[in-house]
PDB file of C-alpha atoms in Angstrom:
ATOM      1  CA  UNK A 258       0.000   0.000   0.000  1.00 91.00           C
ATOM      2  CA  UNK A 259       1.019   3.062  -0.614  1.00 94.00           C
ATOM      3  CA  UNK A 260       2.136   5.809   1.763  1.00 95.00           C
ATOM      4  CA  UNK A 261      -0.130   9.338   2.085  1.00 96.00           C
ATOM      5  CA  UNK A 262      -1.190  11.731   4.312  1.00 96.00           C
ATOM      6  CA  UNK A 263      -4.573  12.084   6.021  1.00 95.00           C
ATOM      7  CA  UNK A 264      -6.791  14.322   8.843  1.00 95.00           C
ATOM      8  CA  UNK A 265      -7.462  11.727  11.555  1.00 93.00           C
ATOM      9  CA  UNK A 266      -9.207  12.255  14.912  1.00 92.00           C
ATOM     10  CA  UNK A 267     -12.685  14.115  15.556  1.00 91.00           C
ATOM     11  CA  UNK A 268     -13.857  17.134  17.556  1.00 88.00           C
ATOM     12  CA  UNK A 269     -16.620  15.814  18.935  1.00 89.00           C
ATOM     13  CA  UNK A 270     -14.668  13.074  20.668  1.00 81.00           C
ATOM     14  CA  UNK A 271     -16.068  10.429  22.697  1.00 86.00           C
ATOM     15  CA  UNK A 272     -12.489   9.671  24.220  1.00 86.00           C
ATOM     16  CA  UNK A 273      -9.425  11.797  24.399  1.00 84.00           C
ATOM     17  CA  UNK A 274      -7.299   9.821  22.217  1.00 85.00           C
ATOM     18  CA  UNK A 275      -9.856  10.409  19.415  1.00 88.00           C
ATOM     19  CA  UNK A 276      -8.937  14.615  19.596  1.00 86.00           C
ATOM     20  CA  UNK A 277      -8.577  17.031  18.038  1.00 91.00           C
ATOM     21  CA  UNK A 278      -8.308  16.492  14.324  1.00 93.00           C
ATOM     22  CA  UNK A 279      -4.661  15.894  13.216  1.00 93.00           C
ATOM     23  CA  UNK A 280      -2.958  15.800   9.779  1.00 96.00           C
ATOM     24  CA  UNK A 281      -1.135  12.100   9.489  1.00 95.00           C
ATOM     25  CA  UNK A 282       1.750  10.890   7.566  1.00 96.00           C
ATOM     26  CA  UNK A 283       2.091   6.965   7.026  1.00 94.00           C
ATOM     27  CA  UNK A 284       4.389   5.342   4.993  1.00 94.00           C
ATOM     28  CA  UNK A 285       3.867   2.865   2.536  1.00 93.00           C
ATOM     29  CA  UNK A 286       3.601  -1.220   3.915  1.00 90.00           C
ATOM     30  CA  UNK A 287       2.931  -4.124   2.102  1.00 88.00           C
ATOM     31  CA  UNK A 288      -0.061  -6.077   3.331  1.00 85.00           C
ATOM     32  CA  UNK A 289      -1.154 -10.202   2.394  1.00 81.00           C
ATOM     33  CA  UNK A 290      -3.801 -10.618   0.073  1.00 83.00           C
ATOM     34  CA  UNK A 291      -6.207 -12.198   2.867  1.00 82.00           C
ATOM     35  CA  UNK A 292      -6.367 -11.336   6.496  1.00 85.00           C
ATOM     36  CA  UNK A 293      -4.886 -13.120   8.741  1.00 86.00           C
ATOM     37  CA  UNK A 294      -7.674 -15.770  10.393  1.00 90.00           C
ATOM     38  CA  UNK A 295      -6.880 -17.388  14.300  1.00 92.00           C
ATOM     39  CA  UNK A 296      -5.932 -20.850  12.970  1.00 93.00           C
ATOM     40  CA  UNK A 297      -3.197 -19.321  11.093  1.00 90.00           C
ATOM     41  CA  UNK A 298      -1.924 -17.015  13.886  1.00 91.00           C
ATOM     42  CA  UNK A 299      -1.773 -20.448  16.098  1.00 92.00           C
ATOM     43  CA  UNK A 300      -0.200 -22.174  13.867  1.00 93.00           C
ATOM     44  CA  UNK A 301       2.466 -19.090  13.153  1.00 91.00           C
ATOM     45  CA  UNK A 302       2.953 -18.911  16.659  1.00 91.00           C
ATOM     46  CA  UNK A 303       3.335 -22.764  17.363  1.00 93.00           C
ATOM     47  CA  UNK A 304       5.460 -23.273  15.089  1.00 94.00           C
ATOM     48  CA  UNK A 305       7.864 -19.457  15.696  1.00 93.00           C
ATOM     49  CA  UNK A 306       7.523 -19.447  20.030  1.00 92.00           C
ATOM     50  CA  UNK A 307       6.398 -15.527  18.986  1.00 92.00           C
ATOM     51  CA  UNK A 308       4.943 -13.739  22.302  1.00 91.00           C
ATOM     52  CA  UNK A 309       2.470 -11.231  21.591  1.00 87.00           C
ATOM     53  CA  UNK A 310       3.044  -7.439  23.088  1.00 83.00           C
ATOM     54  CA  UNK A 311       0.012  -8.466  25.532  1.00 84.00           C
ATOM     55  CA  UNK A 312       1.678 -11.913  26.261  1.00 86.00           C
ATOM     56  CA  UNK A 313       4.907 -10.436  27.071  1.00 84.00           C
ATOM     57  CA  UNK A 314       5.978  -9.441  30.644  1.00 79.00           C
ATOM     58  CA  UNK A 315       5.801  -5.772  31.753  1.00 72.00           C
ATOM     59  CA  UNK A 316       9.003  -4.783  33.084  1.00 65.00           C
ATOM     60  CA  UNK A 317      10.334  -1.467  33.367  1.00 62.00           C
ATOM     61  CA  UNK A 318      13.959  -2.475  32.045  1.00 59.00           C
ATOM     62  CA  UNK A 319      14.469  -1.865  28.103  1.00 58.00           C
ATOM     63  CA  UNK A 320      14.332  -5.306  25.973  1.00 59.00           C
ATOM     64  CA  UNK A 321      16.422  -5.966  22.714  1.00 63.00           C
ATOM     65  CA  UNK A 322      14.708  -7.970  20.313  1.00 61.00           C
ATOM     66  CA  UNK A 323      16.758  -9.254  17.476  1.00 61.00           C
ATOM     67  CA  UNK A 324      16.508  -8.144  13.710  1.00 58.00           C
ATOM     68  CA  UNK A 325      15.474 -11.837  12.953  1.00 58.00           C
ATOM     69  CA  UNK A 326      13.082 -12.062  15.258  1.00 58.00           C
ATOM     70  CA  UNK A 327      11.390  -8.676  15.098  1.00 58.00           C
ATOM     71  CA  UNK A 328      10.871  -9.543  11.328  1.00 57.00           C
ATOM     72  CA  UNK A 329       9.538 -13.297  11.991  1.00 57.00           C
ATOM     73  CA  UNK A 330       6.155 -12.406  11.127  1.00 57.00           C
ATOM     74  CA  UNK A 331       6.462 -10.831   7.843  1.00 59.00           C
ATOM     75  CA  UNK A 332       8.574 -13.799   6.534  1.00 58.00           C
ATOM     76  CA  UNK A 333       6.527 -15.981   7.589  1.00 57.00           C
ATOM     77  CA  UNK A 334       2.938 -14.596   6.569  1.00 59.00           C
ATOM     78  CA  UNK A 335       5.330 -14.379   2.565  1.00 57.00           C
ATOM     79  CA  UNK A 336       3.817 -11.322   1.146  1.00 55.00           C
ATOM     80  CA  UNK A 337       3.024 -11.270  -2.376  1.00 58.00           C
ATOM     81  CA  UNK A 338       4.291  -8.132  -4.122  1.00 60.00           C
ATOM     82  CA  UNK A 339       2.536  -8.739  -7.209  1.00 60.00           C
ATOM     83  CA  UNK A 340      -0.771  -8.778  -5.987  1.00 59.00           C
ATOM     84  CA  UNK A 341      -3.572  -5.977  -7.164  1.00 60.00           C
ATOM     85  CA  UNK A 342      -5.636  -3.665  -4.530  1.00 56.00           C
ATOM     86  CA  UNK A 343      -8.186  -2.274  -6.058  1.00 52.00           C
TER      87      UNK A 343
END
């Protein structure tokens, strides 16, 4: 997908992380061709040992995370950069 640039937010808020209106900047990602459905994420993480950010213990220390494991989950879901998004 490609990157842009977009108002996000609202002024009539319910919450305050939904305000004020903001201009955004994302860069462009690449994304599968079909979401991702539970049975797959088990079997990703079965077969990786990935923790999820709400599986992982809170600690106040920093934690390093290595390059190959920080990317495990885009190798393994294999992208496909032809694909078409219309």
């Amino acid at each position: 997908m490609p990157g842009g640039t977009f108002r996000m937010g609202s002024e009539l808020a319910e919450y305050p992380e939904e305000g004020p209106v903001r201009e955004v900047t994302v860069d462009g990602f690449w994304i599968d061709e079909t979401p991702v459905t539970t049975i797959r994420f088990r079997r990703f993480v079965k077969r990786t040992g990935y923790v999820t950010v709400a599986e992982r213990a809170r600690t106040p220390r920093t934690t390093r995370i290595s390059t190959r494991r920080c990317w495990s989950p885009a190798r393994w879901c294999s992208p496909r950069p032809a694909a078409r998004w219309t």
